[in-house]
Amino acid sequence: MEAKELQKELERAEIEIEEMAMQLADMLGAALYFAGVKKEDLPKAIDLYLKGLDEVFEDDDEDSEMGFEEVIEVIEYIKNKHPKLFHNK
């Protein structure tokens, strides 16, 4: 009986993690949109953001935290490297 309960709890946790990941992806899209990315370019910008993480922080410790400043740094990196994704404000 205990193994079944643990399995159910694990499944609930996995679902919650997936939901949180989707919310984070939506939040990233919103951040990029308000940074000036055109709506139609959001999927490409999100992909470039994920690649930019590796490029910007390639020398950093993998366990370092991604805070507000780091998110801005990657968005600025994308703006400089791919300016056509952003409209002028």
Short mmCIF file of N, CA and C in Angstrom, two decimals, residues 46-58 74 77-78:
data_model
loop_
_atom_site.label_atom_id
_atom_site.label_comp_id
_atom_site.label_asym_id
_atom_site.label_seq_id
_atom_site.Cartn_x
_atom_site.Cartn_y
_atom_site.Cartn_z
N ILE A 46 12.55 32.44 -28.05
CA ILE A 46 12.67 31.54 -26.90
C ILE A 46 13.79 30.53 -27.15
N ASP A 47 13.84 29.99 -28.35
CA ASP A 47 14.91 29.06 -28.70
C ASP A 47 16.28 29.75 -28.61
N LEU A 48 16.38 30.96 -29.13
CA LEU A 48 17.64 31.71 -29.05
C LEU A 48 18.00 32.04 -27.61
N TYR A 49 16.98 32.30 -26.78
CA TYR A 49 17.24 32.56 -25.35
C TYR A 49 17.87 31.33 -24.71
N LEU A 50 17.31 30.17 -24.97
CA LEU A 50 17.85 28.94 -24.37
C LEU A 50 19.27 28.67 -24.84
N LYS A 51 19.54 28.92 -26.13
CA LYS A 51 20.90 28.78 -26.63
C LYS A 51 21.81 29.86 -26.04
N GLY A 52 21.26 31.06 -25.87
CA GLY A 52 22.02 32.17 -25.32
C GLY A 52 22.47 31.92 -23.89
N LEU A 53 21.69 31.15 -23.15
CA LEU A 53 22.10 30.80 -21.78
C LEU A 53 23.48 30.15 -21.79
N ASP A 54 23.66 29.20 -22.70
CA ASP A 54 24.93 28.50 -22.79
C ASP A 54 26.04 29.43 -23.26
N GLU A 55 25.72 30.31 -24.20
CA GLU A 55 26.72 31.22 -24.74
C GLU A 55 27.14 32.28 -23.72
N VAL A 56 26.19 32.84 -23.02
CA VAL A 56 26.49 33.91 -22.07
C VAL A 56 27.18 33.37 -20.82
N PHE A 57 26.74 32.21 -20.38
CA PHE A 57 27.25 31.67 -19.11
C PHE A 57 28.10 30.43 -19.30
N GLU A 58 28.78 30.32 -20.45
CA GLU A 58 29.56 29.11 -20.73
C GLU A 58 30.67 28.87 -19.74
N VAL A 74 20.84 37.86 -20.60
CA VAL A 74 20.63 37.00 -21.78
C VAL A 74 19.74 37.70 -22.80
N TYR A 77 21.78 40.16 -24.59
CA TYR A 77 22.66 39.44 -25.50
C TYR A 77 21.92 39.12 -26.80
N ILE A 78 20.69 38.62 -26.67
CA ILE A 78 19.89 38.29 -27.85
C ILE A 78 19.58 39.55 -28.65
#
